[in-house]
Coordinates of C-alpha atoms and ligand atoms in Angstrom, one line a residue:
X161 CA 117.2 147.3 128.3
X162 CA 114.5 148.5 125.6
X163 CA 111.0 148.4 126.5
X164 CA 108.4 148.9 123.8
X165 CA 104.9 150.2 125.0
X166 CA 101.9 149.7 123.1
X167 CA 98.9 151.2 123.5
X168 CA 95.8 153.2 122.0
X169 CA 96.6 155.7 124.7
X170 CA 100.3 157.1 124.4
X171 CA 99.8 160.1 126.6
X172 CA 99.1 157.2 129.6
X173 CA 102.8 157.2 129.1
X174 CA 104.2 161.0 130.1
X175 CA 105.1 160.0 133.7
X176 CA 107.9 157.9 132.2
X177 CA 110.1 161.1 131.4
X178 CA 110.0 162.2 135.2
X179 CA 112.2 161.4 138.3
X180 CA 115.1 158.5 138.5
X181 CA 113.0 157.2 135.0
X182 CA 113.3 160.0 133.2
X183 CA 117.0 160.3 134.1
X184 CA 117.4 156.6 133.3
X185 CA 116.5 157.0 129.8
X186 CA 119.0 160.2 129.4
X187 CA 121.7 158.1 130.5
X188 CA 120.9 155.0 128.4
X189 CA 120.4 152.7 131.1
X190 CA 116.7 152.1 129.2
X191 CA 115.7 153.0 125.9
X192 CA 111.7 153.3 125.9
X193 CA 109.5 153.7 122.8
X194 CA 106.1 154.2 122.6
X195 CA 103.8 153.1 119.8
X196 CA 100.3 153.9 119.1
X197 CA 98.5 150.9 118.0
X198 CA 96.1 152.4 115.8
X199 CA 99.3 153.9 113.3
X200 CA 99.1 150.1 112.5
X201 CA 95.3 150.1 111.5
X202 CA 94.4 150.3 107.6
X203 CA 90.8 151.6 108.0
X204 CA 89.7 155.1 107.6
X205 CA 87.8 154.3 111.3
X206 CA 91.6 153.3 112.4
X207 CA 89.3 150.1 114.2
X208 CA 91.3 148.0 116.8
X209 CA 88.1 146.3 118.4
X210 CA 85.6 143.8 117.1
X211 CA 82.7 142.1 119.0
X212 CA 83.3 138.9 120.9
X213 CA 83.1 135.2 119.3
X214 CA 80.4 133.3 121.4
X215 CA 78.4 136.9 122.5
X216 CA 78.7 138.5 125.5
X217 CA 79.4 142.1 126.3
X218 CA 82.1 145.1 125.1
X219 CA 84.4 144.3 122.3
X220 CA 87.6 142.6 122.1
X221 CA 91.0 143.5 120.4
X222 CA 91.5 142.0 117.0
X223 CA 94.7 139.6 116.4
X224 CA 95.3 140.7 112.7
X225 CA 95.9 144.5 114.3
X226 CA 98.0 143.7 117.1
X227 CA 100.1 141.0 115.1
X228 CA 100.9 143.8 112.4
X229 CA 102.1 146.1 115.2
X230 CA 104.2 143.2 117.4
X231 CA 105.6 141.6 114.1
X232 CA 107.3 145.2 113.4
X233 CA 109.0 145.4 116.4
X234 CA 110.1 142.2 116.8
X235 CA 111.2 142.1 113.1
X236 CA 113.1 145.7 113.8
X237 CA 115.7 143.5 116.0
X238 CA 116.9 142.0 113.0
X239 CA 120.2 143.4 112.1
X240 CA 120.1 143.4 107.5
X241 CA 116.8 145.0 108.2
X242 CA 116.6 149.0 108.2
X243 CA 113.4 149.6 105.9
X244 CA 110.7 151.5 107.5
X245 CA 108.2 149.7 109.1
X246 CA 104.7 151.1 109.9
X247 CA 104.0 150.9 113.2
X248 CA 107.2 152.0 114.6
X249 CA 105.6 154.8 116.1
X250 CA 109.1 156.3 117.9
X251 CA 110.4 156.8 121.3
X252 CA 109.8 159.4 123.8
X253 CA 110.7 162.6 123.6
X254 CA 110.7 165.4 126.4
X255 CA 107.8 166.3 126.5
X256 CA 106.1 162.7 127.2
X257 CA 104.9 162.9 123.2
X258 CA 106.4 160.2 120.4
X259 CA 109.6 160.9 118.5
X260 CA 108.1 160.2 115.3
X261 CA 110.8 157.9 112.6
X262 CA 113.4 156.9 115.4
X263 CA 114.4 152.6 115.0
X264 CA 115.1 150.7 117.7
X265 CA 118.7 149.7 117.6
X266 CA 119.5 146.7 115.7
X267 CA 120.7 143.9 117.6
X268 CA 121.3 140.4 117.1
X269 CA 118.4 138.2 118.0
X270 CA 119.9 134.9 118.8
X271 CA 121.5 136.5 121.7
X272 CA 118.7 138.5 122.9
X273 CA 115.8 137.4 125.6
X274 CA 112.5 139.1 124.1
X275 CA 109.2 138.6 126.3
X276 CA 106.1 140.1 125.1
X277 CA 104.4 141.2 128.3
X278 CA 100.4 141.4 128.1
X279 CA 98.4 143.1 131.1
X280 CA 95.4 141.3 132.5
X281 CA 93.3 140.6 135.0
X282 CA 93.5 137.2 134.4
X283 CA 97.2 136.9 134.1
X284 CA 99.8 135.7 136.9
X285 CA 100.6 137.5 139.8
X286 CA 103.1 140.0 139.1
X287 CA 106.0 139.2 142.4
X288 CA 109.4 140.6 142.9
X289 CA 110.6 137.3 142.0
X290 CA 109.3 137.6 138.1
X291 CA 110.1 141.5 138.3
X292 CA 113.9 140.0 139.0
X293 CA 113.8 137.5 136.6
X294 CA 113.0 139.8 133.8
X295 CA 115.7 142.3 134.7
X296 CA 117.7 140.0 132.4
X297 CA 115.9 140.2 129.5
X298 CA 116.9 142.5 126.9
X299 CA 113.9 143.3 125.3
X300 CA 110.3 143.4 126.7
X301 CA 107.2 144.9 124.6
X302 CA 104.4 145.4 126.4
X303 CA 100.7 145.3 124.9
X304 CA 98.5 147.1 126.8
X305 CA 94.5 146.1 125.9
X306 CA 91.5 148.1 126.5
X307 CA 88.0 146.7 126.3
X308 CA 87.7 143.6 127.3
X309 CA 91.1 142.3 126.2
X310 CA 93.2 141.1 123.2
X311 CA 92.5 138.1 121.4
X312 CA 93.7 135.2 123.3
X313 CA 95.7 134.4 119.9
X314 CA 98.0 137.1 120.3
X315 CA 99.4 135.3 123.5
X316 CA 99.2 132.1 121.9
X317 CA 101.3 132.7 118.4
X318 CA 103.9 134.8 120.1
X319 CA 104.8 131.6 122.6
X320 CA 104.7 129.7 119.4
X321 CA 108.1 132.0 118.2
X322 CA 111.5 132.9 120.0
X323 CA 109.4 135.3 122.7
X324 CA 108.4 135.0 126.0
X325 CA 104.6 135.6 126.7
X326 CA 103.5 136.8 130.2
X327 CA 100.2 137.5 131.0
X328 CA 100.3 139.3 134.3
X329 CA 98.0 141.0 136.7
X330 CA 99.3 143.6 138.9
X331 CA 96.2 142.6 141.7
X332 CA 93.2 140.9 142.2
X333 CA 90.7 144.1 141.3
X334 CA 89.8 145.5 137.2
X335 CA 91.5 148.3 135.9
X336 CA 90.4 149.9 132.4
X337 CA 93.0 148.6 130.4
X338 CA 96.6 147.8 130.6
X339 CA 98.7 150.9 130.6
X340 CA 98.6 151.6 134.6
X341 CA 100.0 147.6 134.9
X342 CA 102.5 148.5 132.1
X343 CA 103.7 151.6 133.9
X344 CA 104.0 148.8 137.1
X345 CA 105.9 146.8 135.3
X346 CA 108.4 149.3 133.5
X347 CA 109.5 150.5 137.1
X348 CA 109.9 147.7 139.0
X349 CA 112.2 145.9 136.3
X350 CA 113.9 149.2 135.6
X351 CA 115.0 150.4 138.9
X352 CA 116.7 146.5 139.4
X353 CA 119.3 147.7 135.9
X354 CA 122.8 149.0 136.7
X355 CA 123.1 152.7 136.6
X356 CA 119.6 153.2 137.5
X357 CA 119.4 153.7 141.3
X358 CA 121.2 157.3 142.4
X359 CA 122.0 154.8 145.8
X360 CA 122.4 151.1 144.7
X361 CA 122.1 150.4 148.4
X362 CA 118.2 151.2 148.5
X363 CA 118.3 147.7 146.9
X364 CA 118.6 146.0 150.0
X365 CA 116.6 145.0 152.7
X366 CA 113.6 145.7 150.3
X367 CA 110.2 143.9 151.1
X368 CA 109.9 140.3 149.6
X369 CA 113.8 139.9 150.1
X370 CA 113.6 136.7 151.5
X371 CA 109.8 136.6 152.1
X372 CA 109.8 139.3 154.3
X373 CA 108.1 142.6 154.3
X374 CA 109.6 145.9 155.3
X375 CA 110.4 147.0 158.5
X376 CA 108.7 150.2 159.3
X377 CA 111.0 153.5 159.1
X378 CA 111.3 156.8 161.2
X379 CA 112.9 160.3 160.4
X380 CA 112.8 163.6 162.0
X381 CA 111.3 165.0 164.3
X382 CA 111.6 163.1 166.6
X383 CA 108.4 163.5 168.1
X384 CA 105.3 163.9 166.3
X385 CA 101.9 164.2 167.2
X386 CA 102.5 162.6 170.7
X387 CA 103.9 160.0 168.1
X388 CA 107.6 159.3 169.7
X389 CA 110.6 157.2 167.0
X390 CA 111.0 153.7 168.9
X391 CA 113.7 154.5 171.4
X392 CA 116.3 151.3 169.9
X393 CA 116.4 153.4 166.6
X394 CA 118.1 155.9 168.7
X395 CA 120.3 153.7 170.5
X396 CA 123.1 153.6 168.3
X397 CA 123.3 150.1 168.5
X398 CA 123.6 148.0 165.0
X399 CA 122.5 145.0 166.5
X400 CA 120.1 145.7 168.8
X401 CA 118.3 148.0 165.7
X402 CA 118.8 145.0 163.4
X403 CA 116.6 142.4 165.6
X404 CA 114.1 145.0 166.2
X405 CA 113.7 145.5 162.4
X406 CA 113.7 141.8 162.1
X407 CA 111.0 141.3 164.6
X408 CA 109.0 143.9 163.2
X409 CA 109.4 142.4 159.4
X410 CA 108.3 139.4 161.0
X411 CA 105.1 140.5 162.8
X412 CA 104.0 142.4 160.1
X413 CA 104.2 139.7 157.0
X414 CA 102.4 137.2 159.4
X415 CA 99.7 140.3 159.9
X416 CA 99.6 141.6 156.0
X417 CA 100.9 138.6 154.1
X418 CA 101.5 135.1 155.8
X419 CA 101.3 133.8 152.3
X420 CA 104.9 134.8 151.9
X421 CA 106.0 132.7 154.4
X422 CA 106.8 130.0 152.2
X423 CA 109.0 132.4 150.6
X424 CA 111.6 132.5 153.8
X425 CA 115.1 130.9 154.3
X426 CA 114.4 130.0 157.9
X427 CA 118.4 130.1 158.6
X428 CA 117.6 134.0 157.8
X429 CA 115.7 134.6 160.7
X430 CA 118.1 133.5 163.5
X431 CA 117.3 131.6 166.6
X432 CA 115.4 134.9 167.3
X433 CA 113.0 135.3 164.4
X434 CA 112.0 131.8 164.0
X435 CA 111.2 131.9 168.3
X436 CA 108.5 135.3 167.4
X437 CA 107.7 133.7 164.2
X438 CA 106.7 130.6 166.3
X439 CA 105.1 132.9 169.4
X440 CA 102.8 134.3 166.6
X441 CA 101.8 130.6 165.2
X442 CA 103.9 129.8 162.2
X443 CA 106.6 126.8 162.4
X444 CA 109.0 126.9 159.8
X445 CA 110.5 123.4 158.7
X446 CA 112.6 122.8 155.7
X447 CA 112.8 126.0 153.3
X448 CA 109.5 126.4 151.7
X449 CA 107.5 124.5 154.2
X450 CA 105.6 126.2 157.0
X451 CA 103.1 124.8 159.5
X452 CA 100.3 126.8 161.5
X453 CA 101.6 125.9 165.3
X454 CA 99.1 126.4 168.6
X455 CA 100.9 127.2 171.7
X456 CA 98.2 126.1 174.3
X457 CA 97.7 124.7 177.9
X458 CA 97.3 120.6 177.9
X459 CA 93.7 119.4 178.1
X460 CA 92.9 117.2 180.7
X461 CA 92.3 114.0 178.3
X462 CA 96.0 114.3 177.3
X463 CA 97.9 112.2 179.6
X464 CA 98.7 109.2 176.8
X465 CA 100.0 111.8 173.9
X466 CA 102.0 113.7 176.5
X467 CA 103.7 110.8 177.8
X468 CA 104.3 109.7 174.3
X469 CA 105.9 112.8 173.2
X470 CA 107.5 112.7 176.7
X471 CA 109.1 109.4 175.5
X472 CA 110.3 110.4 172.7
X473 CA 111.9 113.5 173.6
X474 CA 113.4 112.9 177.1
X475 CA 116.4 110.8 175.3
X476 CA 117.3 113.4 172.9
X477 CA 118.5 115.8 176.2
X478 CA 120.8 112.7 177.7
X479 CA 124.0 112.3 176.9
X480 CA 125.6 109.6 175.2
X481 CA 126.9 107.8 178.0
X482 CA 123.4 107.4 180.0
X483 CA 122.5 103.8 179.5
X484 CA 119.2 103.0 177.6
X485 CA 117.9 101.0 180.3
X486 CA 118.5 103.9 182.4
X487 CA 116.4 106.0 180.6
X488 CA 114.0 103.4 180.0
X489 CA 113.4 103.3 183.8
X490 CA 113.0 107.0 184.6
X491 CA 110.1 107.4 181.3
X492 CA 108.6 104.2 182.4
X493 CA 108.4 105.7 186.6
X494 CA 108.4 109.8 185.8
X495 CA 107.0 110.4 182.5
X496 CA 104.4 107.6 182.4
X497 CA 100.3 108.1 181.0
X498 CA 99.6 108.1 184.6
X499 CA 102.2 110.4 186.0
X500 CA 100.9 112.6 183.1
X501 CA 97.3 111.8 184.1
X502 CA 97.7 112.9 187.8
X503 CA 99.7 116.3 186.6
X504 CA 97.0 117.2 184.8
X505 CA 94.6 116.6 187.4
X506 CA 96.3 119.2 189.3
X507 CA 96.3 122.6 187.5
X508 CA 97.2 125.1 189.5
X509 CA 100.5 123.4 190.7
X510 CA 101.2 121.3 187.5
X511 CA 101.5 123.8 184.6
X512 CA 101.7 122.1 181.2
X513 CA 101.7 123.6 177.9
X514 CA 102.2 122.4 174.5
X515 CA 103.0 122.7 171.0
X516 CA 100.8 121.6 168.7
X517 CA 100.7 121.2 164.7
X518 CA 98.7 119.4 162.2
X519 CA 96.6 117.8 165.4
X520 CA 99.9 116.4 166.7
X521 CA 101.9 117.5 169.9
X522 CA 105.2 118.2 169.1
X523 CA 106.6 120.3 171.9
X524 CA 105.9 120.9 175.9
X525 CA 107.0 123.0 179.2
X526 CA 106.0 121.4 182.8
X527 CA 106.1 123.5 185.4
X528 CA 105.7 122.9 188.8
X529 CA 104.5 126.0 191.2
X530 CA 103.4 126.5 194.6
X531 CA 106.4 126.0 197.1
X532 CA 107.5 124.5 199.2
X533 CA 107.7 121.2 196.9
X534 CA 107.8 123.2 193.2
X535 CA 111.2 123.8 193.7
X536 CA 113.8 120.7 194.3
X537 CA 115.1 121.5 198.1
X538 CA 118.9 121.3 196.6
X539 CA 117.7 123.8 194.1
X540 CA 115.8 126.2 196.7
X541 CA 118.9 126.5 199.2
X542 CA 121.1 128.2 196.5
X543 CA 122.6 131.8 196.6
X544 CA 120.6 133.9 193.9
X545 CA 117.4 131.4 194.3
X546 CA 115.4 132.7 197.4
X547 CA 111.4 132.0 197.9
X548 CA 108.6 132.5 195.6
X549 CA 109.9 130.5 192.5
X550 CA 108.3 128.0 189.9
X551 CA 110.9 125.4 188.5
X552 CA 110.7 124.5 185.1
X553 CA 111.1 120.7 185.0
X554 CA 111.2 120.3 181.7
X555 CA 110.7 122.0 177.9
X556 CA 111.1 119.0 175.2
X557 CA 110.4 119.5 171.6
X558 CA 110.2 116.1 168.9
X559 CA 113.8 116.2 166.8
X560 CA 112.0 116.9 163.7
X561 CA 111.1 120.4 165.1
X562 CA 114.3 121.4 166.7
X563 CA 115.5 124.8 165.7
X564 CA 112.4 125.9 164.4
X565 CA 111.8 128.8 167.6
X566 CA 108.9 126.2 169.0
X567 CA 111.2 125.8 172.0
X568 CA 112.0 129.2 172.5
X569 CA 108.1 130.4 171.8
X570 CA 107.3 127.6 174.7
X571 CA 109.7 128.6 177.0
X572 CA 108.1 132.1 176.6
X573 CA 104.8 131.5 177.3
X574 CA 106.0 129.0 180.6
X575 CA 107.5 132.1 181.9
X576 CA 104.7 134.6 181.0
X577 CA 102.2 131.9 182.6
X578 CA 104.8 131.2 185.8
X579 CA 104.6 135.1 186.4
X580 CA 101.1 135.3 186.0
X581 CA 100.6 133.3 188.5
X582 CA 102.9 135.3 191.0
X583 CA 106.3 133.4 190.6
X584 CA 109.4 135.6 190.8
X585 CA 111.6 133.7 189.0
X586 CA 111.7 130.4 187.0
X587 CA 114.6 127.8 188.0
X588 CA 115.8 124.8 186.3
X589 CA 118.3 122.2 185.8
X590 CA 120.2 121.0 182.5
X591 CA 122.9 118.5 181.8
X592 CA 126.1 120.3 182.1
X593 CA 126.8 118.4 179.1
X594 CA 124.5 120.1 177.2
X595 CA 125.9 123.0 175.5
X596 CA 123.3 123.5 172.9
X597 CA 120.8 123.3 176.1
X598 CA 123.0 125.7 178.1
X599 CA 123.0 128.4 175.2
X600 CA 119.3 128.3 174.2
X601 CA 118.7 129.0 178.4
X602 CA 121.3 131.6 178.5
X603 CA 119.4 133.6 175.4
X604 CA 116.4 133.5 177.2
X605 CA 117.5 134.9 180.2
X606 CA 118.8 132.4 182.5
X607 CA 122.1 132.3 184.3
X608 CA 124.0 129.9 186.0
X609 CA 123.0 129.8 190.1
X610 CA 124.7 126.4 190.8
X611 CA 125.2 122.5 190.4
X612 CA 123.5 119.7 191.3
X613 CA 123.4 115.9 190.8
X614 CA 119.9 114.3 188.9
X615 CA 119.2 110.5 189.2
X616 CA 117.9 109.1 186.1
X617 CA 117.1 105.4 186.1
X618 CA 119.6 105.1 188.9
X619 CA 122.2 106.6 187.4
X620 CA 123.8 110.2 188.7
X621 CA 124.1 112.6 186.2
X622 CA 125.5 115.9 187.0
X623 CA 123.5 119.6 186.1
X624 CA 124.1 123.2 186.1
X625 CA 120.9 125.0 187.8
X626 CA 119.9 128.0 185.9
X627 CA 117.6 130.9 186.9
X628 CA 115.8 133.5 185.3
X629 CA 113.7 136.6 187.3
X630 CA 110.2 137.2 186.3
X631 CA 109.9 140.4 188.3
X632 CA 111.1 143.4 186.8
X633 CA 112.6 144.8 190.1
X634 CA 114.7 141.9 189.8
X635 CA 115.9 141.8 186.3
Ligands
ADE151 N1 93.9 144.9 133.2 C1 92.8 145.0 133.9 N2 93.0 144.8 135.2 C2 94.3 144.4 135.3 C3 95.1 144.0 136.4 N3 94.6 143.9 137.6 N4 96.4 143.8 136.2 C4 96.9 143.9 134.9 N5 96.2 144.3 133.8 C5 94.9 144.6 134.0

């Protein structure tokens, strides 16, 4: 890839020659000339600047000078010609100064992609996703302005030609000129080329690969300043290590940068990321779209939306062969506006908390707590149960959310509230049937205790009982 670097300040430029860069350029992998804008100018003042159309402060780049200095380069690519050109100021040498007389190689410009690159502060965000895309090019020239910029007409004549214009801004604050962005901008395309990383492998698992941040990293010693390595980097374990830097990708994008969120495949995550990323308030729908989610308890006023979302959900758990009518019955008697009513009218043994987006419930845990009735008597006698238990009568989230972690992130909080309130362990019962059901239990903890037999609408189904302990003594 050839970059071309323009400036009124080459020596901006020296740090090019140094580390993996500096090596890069040896090898070929880049070819980097740097120009001096002012071997362009015709003046005896060798003037670049003028003062601004329409007033105002400082003084503004002219076109004339700048177009003199791109039209070379861009001109140099084309293969009959090999007069000198003024302007062609020459790459860099050792020692960070300009090889004075040295061409550009000659190439063929119909197969080439140019882009003229133009620091600003008013430009687009530079992103890993435009630094990618410009990996491909095969030429990029970048004008770096001083005062208060280049005349807009720069910008606008070269997008009138075969050349890509980008005006980008490496962050929202005002640096001097363009050189430090251009620096930016050299090395992050650069270090993407073939040849250029010593280890192509540092590649990976780089922040903004699929809208995550980083993980944070350890090395020696192990201990430092008190500071111990998190012991699962010690472990040995591939796959233990790999969720932990997952989880702590996650928690720290939604901390630095939820505004890459929209960035993430949510398949990526696994069941596992999407349940934190939901437990710290995101929701992730289709790819691109994510909602802020509130994981609350019910309000006492919300006996008719709970019983709506209760209707809605409780038939997505049956199986196929349960009767409609059957189901019908058991919303209409169990989950009802008034059975919701008098649940929430009772707090402290009727634990409900939802999932909320947009102003809408989408998701909820009931709970029941305080024995002897919390848990069902065919429940309470099994081996494994014992006394002191809340049982989890249900954990419903609306179809269109399924899969996105809101389950999971409920199911959570119902256990972190159950134990909070002194319960040892959490029980419940699922269709035995349901082996999506089963699975999501099983990864949070529960195992299988039993069997038992569930009437809905009159009709006998037939459930596994699952438990999970909320004392650590008992895990
Ligand atoms: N020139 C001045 N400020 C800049 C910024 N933030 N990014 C790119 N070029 C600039």
């Amino acid at each position: 890839m050839r970059f071309d670097l323009v400036t009124i300040f080459p020596e901006y430029f020296e740090p090019l020659n140094l580390s993996l860069m500096g090596k890069a350029s040896d090898a070929g992998v880049v070819d980097i000339a740097i120009h001096h804008l002012r071997d362009v100018t015709t003046d005896r003042h060798r003037t670049v600047d003028d003062t601004p159309f329409g007033g105002g402060a400082g003084m503004v780049m002219r076109p004339d000078i700048w177009g003199r200095c791109l039209d070379n380069l861009l001109d140099d690519e084309i293969p009959t010609d090999t007069s000198d050109k003024d302007g062609t100021v020459g790459h860099l040498s050792d020692d960070g100064t300009e090889d004075q007389g040295q061409k550009p190689p000659q190439v063929d410009p119909s197969t080439q992609r140019r882009v003229l690159a133009i620091p600003s502060a008013a430009g687009v965000p530079l992103t890993q996703a435009i630094v990618e895309d410009l990996a491909s090019a095969s030429h990029i020239i970048v004008a770096c302005g001083r005062y208060e910029g280049i005349d807009q007409r720069v910008a606008d004549h070269y997008r009138q030609r075969d050349v890509e214009v980008l005006e980008f801004s490496i962050g929202d604050y005002v640096l001097n000129g363009g050189e430090v962005a251009a620096l930016v901008l050299v090395e992050a395309v650069a270090r993407l080329l073939d040849g250029f990383m010593g280890n192509p492998h540092s590649l990976e698992e780089e922040s903004y690969e699929g809208g995550l941040l980083e993980y944070p990293v350890y090395t020696k010693p192990r201990e430092w300043n008190s500071l111990p390595v998190p012991d699962v980097l010690l472990s040995g374990n591939h796959e233990r290590i790999r969720q932990w830097r997952l989880m702590r990708a996650i928690e720290r994008t939604v901390e630095r940068r939820p505004d890459l969120l929209t960035k993430i495949d949510p398949a990526s995550l696994g069941s596992a990321g999407r349940e934190r990323l939901a437990s710290l308030g995101y929701a992730l729908g289709a790819p691109g779209q994510v909602s802020r989610l509130t994981l609350r308890e019910a309000h006492i006023d919300e006996g008719d939306a709970l019983a709506d979302l209760a209707a809605r959900t409780f038939p997505l758990a049956c199986p196929e062969s349960l009767p409609r009518e059957a189901i019908d019955a058991f919303i209409a008697e169990e989950l009802s506006p008034q059975a919701f009513a008098s649940m929430l009218a009772s707090p402290h043994s009727h634990r409900i908390l939802v999932a909320q987006i947009d102003g809408q419930l989408v998701g909820y845990t009931l709970t029941l707590l305080g024995e002897p009735e919390s848990v069902p008597a065919g429940i309470a006698k099994m081996r494994g149960v014992g006394t002191g238990g809340a049982y989890l009568s249900k954990c419903y989230v609306d179809a269109q959310w399924q899969g996105s972690g809101i389950a999971g992130a409920l199911i959570e909080r119902a256990a972190e509230d159950a134990a909070s309130l002194g319960a040892r362990f959490l029980v419940l019962g699922t269709n035995e049937a349901n082996a999506r059901a089963q699975k999501f239990y099983k990864r949070h903890g529960f195992r299988k205790v039993g069997r038992r037999t569930f009437d809905v609408g009159g009709v006998v189904n037939r459930d596994v009982v699952l438990v999970r302990n909320l004392t650590p003594d008992e895990e």
